[in-house]
Amino acid sequence: MEAEEVLGSDKLIKQQVDFGELGTRQVLSGIKKWYRPSQLVGKQFIYVVNLEPRKIMGFESEAMILATDSEKPIILKPSSKVPNGTKVR
Amino acid sequence: MEAEEVLGSDKLIKQQVDFGELGTRQVLSGIKKWYRPSQLVGKQFIYVVNLEPRKIMGFESEAMILATDSEKPIILKPSSKVPNGTKVR
């Protein structure tokens, strides 16, 4: 729904993500070097949501975006649109 | 690399998937109702590879394709092309 660069960090983007029945969660991700916030807004990606929230540079992060383990992390997405919050199996 | 319907099954598609350094693996998936083999060939999707192989209708399946848990399973993919076999983290 929203994404912005974290001021003072060369790594972090802070997103507000609609997880459907789980509600909206804040997600901090170290992808600023490769993605602009505007490339993320309005799209669907894959997240891990069953982890303890953790603080990153003072911000609560309540999920983790999934990406490839390559020099540029390539974010995972569904191959077509699904309802927000749909689970993966 | 290759995909075909399993004869005698209304569910199964059998794929030969290039996992890069891991080699080529055969993957059986219960997605025939929603996908044609031709929609899969030449594309990249996300698989779980660190499971024991299992036999499905007599065929060895050496990985599991990841999809959403919705009535029609929507297969997961990288948001842009990556080398075959790239890990997710």
PDB file of C-alpha atoms in Angstrom:
ATOM      1  CA  MET A   1       0.000   0.000   0.000  1.00  0.00           C
ATOM      2  CA  GLU A   2       2.853   2.374   0.886  1.00  0.00           C
ATOM      3  CA  ALA A   3       6.623   2.294   0.652  1.00  0.00           C
ATOM      4  CA  GLU A   4       9.299   4.806   1.542  1.00  0.00           C
ATOM      5  CA  GLU A   5      13.040   4.972   1.986  1.00  0.00           C
ATOM      6  CA  VAL A   6      14.263   5.036   5.576  1.00  0.00           C
ATOM      7  CA  LEU A   7      16.137   8.301   6.056  1.00  0.00           C
ATOM      8  CA  GLY A   8      19.685   7.802   7.264  1.00  0.00           C
ATOM      9  CA  SER A   9      19.845   4.238   5.963  1.00  0.00           C
ATOM     10  CA  ASP A  10      21.356   3.265   2.625  1.00  0.00           C
ATOM     11  CA  LYS A  11      19.684  -0.146   2.822  1.00  0.00           C
ATOM     12  CA  LEU A  12      16.184   0.049   4.180  1.00  0.00           C
ATOM     13  CA  ILE A  13      12.771   0.477   2.665  1.00  0.00           C
ATOM     14  CA  LYS A  14       9.755   0.641   4.972  1.00  0.00           C
ATOM     15  CA  GLN A  15       6.498  -0.720   3.589  1.00  0.00           C
ATOM     16  CA  GLN A  16       2.928  -0.849   4.825  1.00  0.00           C
ATOM     17  CA  VAL A  17       1.546  -4.109   3.473  1.00  0.00           C
ATOM     18  CA  ASP A  18      -2.086  -5.249   3.338  1.00  0.00           C
ATOM     19  CA  PHE A  19      -2.150  -8.897   4.452  1.00  0.00           C
ATOM     20  CA  GLY A  20      -5.929  -9.287   4.140  1.00  0.00           C
ATOM     21  CA  GLU A  21      -7.354 -10.997   7.228  1.00  0.00           C
ATOM     22  CA  LEU A  22      -4.047 -10.500   9.050  1.00  0.00           C
ATOM     23  CA  GLY A  23      -4.418  -6.741   8.674  1.00  0.00           C
ATOM     24  CA  THR A  24      -1.825  -4.174   7.659  1.00  0.00           C
ATOM     25  CA  ARG A  25       1.739  -4.765   8.723  1.00  0.00           C
ATOM     26  CA  GLN A  26       4.909  -2.701   8.586  1.00  0.00           C
ATOM     27  CA  VAL A  27       7.807  -4.408   6.838  1.00  0.00           C
ATOM     28  CA  LEU A  28      11.444  -3.262   6.804  1.00  0.00           C
ATOM     29  CA  SER A  29      13.574  -4.701   4.005  1.00  0.00           C
ATOM     30  CA  GLY A  30      17.208  -4.168   3.002  1.00  0.00           C
ATOM     31  CA  ILE A  31      16.445  -3.601  -0.659  1.00  0.00           C
ATOM     32  CA  LYS A  32      16.868   0.169  -1.097  1.00  0.00           C
ATOM     33  CA  LYS A  33      19.980  -0.311  -3.220  1.00  0.00           C
ATOM     34  CA  TRP A  34      17.987  -2.184  -5.866  1.00  0.00           C
ATOM     35  CA  TYR A  35      14.364  -1.046  -5.637  1.00  0.00           C
ATOM     36  CA  ARG A  36      12.623   2.290  -5.492  1.00  0.00           C
ATOM     37  CA  PRO A  37       9.577   2.559  -3.256  1.00  0.00           C
ATOM     38  CA  SER A  38       7.478   3.413  -6.316  1.00  0.00           C
ATOM     39  CA  GLN A  39       8.332  -0.005  -7.810  1.00  0.00           C
ATOM     40  CA  LEU A  40       6.701  -1.726  -4.846  1.00  0.00           C
ATOM     41  CA  VAL A  41       3.472   0.183  -4.282  1.00  0.00           C
ATOM     42  CA  GLY A  42       0.285  -1.419  -5.631  1.00  0.00           C
ATOM     43  CA  LYS A  43       1.954  -4.755  -6.331  1.00  0.00           C
ATOM     44  CA  GLN A  44       1.868  -8.176  -4.716  1.00  0.00           C
ATOM     45  CA  PHE A  45       4.903  -9.966  -3.358  1.00  0.00           C
ATOM     46  CA  ILE A  46       5.581 -12.953  -1.104  1.00  0.00           C
ATOM     47  CA  TYR A  47       6.270 -12.521   2.613  1.00  0.00           C
ATOM     48  CA  VAL A  48       6.980 -14.655   5.649  1.00  0.00           C
ATOM     49  CA  VAL A  49       4.538 -13.574   8.358  1.00  0.00           C
ATOM     50  CA  ASN A  50       4.912 -16.221  11.054  1.00  0.00           C
ATOM     51  CA  LEU A  51       8.040 -14.783  12.661  1.00  0.00           C
ATOM     52  CA  GLU A  52       8.449 -12.675  15.769  1.00  0.00           C
ATOM     53  CA  PRO A  53       8.409  -8.946  14.948  1.00  0.00           C
ATOM     54  CA  ARG A  54      11.828  -7.347  15.206  1.00  0.00           C
ATOM     55  CA  LYS A  55      13.178  -3.832  15.515  1.00  0.00           C
ATOM     56  CA  ILE A  56      15.315  -2.602  12.656  1.00  0.00           C
ATOM     57  CA  MET A  57      16.856   0.849  13.067  1.00  0.00           C
ATOM     58  CA  GLY A  58      14.146   1.686  15.572  1.00  0.00           C
ATOM     59  CA  PHE A  59      11.283   0.499  13.379  1.00  0.00           C
ATOM     60  CA  GLU A  60       9.160  -2.554  14.083  1.00  0.00           C
ATOM     61  CA  SER A  61       9.240  -5.047  11.202  1.00  0.00           C
ATOM     62  CA  GLU A  62       6.329  -7.471  11.246  1.00  0.00           C
ATOM     63  CA  ALA A  63       7.074  -9.637   8.212  1.00  0.00           C
ATOM     64  CA  MET A  64       9.913 -10.487   5.832  1.00  0.00           C
ATOM     65  CA  ILE A  65       9.811 -10.110   2.070  1.00  0.00           C
ATOM     66  CA  LEU A  66      11.028 -13.151   0.122  1.00  0.00           C
ATOM     67  CA  ALA A  67      13.678 -12.698  -2.537  1.00  0.00           C
ATOM     68  CA  THR A  68      16.405 -14.643  -4.289  1.00  0.00           C
ATOM     69  CA  ASP A  69      19.809 -14.983  -2.674  1.00  0.00           C
ATOM     70  CA  SER A  70      21.605 -13.248  -5.551  1.00  0.00           C
ATOM     71  CA  GLU A  71      23.689 -10.075  -5.696  1.00  0.00           C
ATOM     72  CA  LYS A  72      20.565  -8.150  -6.568  1.00  0.00           C
ATOM     73  CA  PRO A  73      17.755  -9.755  -4.581  1.00  0.00           C
ATOM     74  CA  ILE A  74      14.876 -10.520  -6.946  1.00  0.00           C
ATOM     75  CA  ILE A  75      11.585 -10.317  -5.081  1.00  0.00           C
ATOM     76  CA  LEU A  76       9.137 -13.216  -5.417  1.00  0.00           C
ATOM     77  CA  LYS A  77       5.594 -12.649  -6.576  1.00  0.00           C
ATOM     78  CA  PRO A  78       2.489 -14.589  -7.557  1.00  0.00           C
ATOM     79  CA  SER A  79       2.288 -15.281 -11.296  1.00  0.00           C
ATOM     80  CA  SER A  80      -1.130 -13.590 -11.359  1.00  0.00           C
ATOM     81  CA  LYS A  81      -3.189 -11.483  -8.976  1.00  0.00           C
ATOM     82  CA  VAL A  82      -4.585 -13.107  -5.819  1.00  0.00           C
ATOM     83  CA  PRO A  83      -6.566 -11.734  -2.857  1.00  0.00           C
ATOM     84  CA  ASN A  84      -4.248  -9.916  -0.443  1.00  0.00           C
ATOM     85  CA  GLY A  85      -3.107 -12.208   2.362  1.00  0.00           C
ATOM     86  CA  THR A  86      -3.519 -15.441   0.401  1.00  0.00           C
ATOM     87  CA  LYS A  87      -1.335 -18.139   1.911  1.00  0.00           C
ATOM     88  CA  VAL A  88       1.368 -20.126   0.151  1.00  0.00           C
ATOM     89  CA  ARG A  89       1.593 -23.877   0.472  1.00  0.00           C
TER      90      ARG A  89
ATOM     91  CA  MET B   1      12.502 -27.314 -19.652  1.00  0.00           C
ATOM     92  CA  GLU B   2       9.683 -29.802 -20.341  1.00  0.00           C
ATOM     93  CA  ALA B   3       6.172 -30.347 -19.067  1.00  0.00           C
ATOM     94  CA  GLU B   4       3.499 -32.884 -19.934  1.00  0.00           C
ATOM     95  CA  GLU B   5       0.203 -34.129 -18.621  1.00  0.00           C
ATOM     96  CA  VAL B   6       0.306 -37.465 -16.826  1.00  0.00           C
ATOM     97  CA  LEU B   7      -1.927 -39.839 -18.751  1.00  0.00           C
ATOM     98  CA  GLY B   8      -4.655 -41.377 -16.621  1.00  0.00           C
ATOM     99  CA  SER B   9      -4.513 -38.578 -14.057  1.00  0.00           C
ATOM    100  CA  ASP B  10      -6.856 -35.577 -14.035  1.00  0.00           C
ATOM    101  CA  LYS B  11      -4.523 -33.745 -11.644  1.00  0.00           C
ATOM    102  CA  LEU B  12      -0.898 -34.274 -12.471  1.00  0.00           C
ATOM    103  CA  ILE B  13       1.622 -32.475 -14.618  1.00  0.00           C
ATOM    104  CA  LYS B  14       5.130 -33.872 -14.868  1.00  0.00           C
ATOM    105  CA  GLN B  15       7.942 -31.348 -15.378  1.00  0.00           C
ATOM    106  CA  GLN B  16      11.652 -31.602 -16.034  1.00  0.00           C
ATOM    107  CA  VAL B  17      13.134 -28.590 -14.253  1.00  0.00           C
ATOM    108  CA  ASP B  18      16.646 -27.161 -14.588  1.00  0.00           C
ATOM    109  CA  PHE B  19      17.847 -26.327 -11.066  1.00  0.00           C
ATOM    110  CA  GLY B  20      21.276 -25.089 -12.152  1.00  0.00           C
ATOM    111  CA  GLU B  21      24.001 -26.588  -9.963  1.00  0.00           C
ATOM    112  CA  LEU B  22      21.489 -29.070  -8.520  1.00  0.00           C
ATOM    113  CA  GLY B  23      20.917 -30.483 -11.989  1.00  0.00           C
ATOM    114  CA  THR B  24      17.672 -31.411 -13.691  1.00  0.00           C
ATOM    115  CA  ARG B  25      14.888 -32.777 -11.536  1.00  0.00           C
ATOM    116  CA  GLN B  26      11.521 -34.321 -12.247  1.00  0.00           C
ATOM    117  CA  VAL B  27       8.622 -32.621 -10.498  1.00  0.00           C
ATOM    118  CA  LEU B  28       5.048 -33.910 -10.240  1.00  0.00           C
ATOM    119  CA  SER B  29       2.432 -31.274  -9.403  1.00  0.00           C
ATOM    120  CA  GLY B  30      -1.335 -31.446  -9.010  1.00  0.00           C
ATOM    121  CA  ILE B  31      -2.037 -28.447 -11.206  1.00  0.00           C
ATOM    122  CA  LYS B  32      -3.359 -29.977 -14.435  1.00  0.00           C
ATOM    123  CA  LYS B  33      -6.857 -28.581 -13.800  1.00  0.00           C
ATOM    124  CA  TRP B  34      -5.525 -25.012 -13.952  1.00  0.00           C
ATOM    125  CA  TYR B  35      -2.378 -25.008 -16.081  1.00  0.00           C
ATOM    126  CA  ARG B  36      -1.436 -26.389 -19.453  1.00  0.00           C
ATOM    127  CA  PRO B  37       2.071 -27.779 -19.849  1.00  0.00           C
ATOM    128  CA  SER B  38       2.756 -25.133 -22.504  1.00  0.00           C
ATOM    129  CA  GLN B  39       2.185 -22.389 -19.906  1.00  0.00           C
ATOM    130  CA  LEU B  40       5.055 -23.742 -17.824  1.00  0.00           C
ATOM    131  CA  VAL B  41       7.810 -24.474 -20.317  1.00  0.00           C
ATOM    132  CA  GLY B  42      10.590 -21.893 -20.590  1.00  0.00           C
ATOM    133  CA  LYS B  43       9.530 -20.033 -17.454  1.00  0.00           C
ATOM    134  CA  GLN B  44      10.889 -19.741 -13.950  1.00  0.00           C
ATOM    135  CA  PHE B  45       8.945 -20.670 -10.841  1.00  0.00           C
ATOM    136  CA  ILE B  46       9.719 -21.275  -7.168  1.00  0.00           C
ATOM    137  CA  TYR B  47      10.271 -24.783  -5.827  1.00  0.00           C
ATOM    138  CA  VAL B  48      11.125 -26.481  -2.553  1.00  0.00           C
ATOM    139  CA  VAL B  49      14.064 -28.782  -3.240  1.00  0.00           C
ATOM    140  CA  ASN B  50      15.195 -29.883   0.217  1.00  0.00           C
ATOM    141  CA  LEU B  51      12.596 -32.595   0.723  1.00  0.00           C
ATOM    142  CA  GLU B  52      12.838 -36.344   0.299  1.00  0.00           C
ATOM    143  CA  PRO B  53      11.821 -37.436  -3.207  1.00  0.00           C
ATOM    144  CA  ARG B  54       8.452 -39.145  -3.268  1.00  0.00           C
ATOM    145  CA  LYS B  55       6.574 -41.389  -5.690  1.00  0.00           C
ATOM    146  CA  ILE B  56       3.361 -40.001  -7.136  1.00  0.00           C
ATOM    147  CA  MET B  57       1.388 -42.353  -9.368  1.00  0.00           C
ATOM    148  CA  GLY B  58       4.541 -44.309  -9.995  1.00  0.00           C
ATOM    149  CA  PHE B  59       6.674 -41.274 -10.878  1.00  0.00           C
ATOM    150  CA  GLU B  60       9.486 -39.954  -8.732  1.00  0.00           C
ATOM    151  CA  SER B  61       8.941 -36.312  -7.722  1.00  0.00           C
ATOM    152  CA  GLU B  62      12.148 -34.568  -6.639  1.00  0.00           C
ATOM    153  CA  ALA B  63      10.848 -31.096  -5.762  1.00  0.00           C
ATOM    154  CA  MET B  64       7.614 -29.256  -5.011  1.00  0.00           C
ATOM    155  CA  ILE B  65       6.338 -26.239  -6.875  1.00  0.00           C
ATOM    156  CA  LEU B  66       5.193 -23.368  -4.635  1.00  0.00           C
ATOM    157  CA  ALA B  67       1.760 -21.868  -5.191  1.00  0.00           C
ATOM    158  CA  THR B  68      -0.927 -20.005  -3.305  1.00  0.00           C
ATOM    159  CA  ASP B  69      -3.422 -21.919  -1.194  1.00  0.00           C
ATOM    160  CA  SER B  70      -6.432 -20.699  -3.202  1.00  0.00           C
ATOM    161  CA  GLU B  71      -9.057 -22.544  -5.229  1.00  0.00           C
ATOM    162  CA  LYS B  72      -6.873 -22.089  -8.294  1.00  0.00           C
ATOM    163  CA  PRO B  73      -3.286 -22.409  -7.107  1.00  0.00           C
ATOM    164  CA  ILE B  74      -1.306 -19.422  -8.385  1.00  0.00           C
ATOM    165  CA  ILE B  75       2.305 -20.425  -8.948  1.00  0.00           C
ATOM    166  CA  LEU B  76       5.036 -18.235  -7.442  1.00  0.00           C
ATOM    167  CA  LYS B  77       7.764 -16.778  -9.602  1.00  0.00           C
ATOM    168  CA  PRO B  78      10.671 -14.357  -9.419  1.00  0.00           C
ATOM    169  CA  SER B  79       9.715 -10.798 -10.391  1.00  0.00           C
ATOM    170  CA  SER B  80      12.474 -10.849 -13.028  1.00  0.00           C
ATOM    171  CA  LYS B  81      14.753 -13.452 -14.576  1.00  0.00           C
ATOM    172  CA  VAL B  82      17.452 -15.071 -12.416  1.00  0.00           C
ATOM    173  CA  PRO B  83      19.990 -17.836 -13.089  1.00  0.00           C
ATOM    174  CA  ASN B  84      18.307 -21.255 -12.874  1.00  0.00           C
ATOM    175  CA  GLY B  85      18.712 -22.760  -9.420  1.00  0.00           C
ATOM    176  CA  THR B  86      19.098 -19.449  -7.583  1.00  0.00           C
ATOM    177  CA  LYS B  87      18.173 -19.896  -3.932  1.00  0.00           C
ATOM    178  CA  VAL B  88      15.511 -17.998  -2.023  1.00  0.00           C
ATOM    179  CA  ARG B  89      16.197 -16.526   1.381  1.00  0.00           C
TER     180      ARG B  89
END
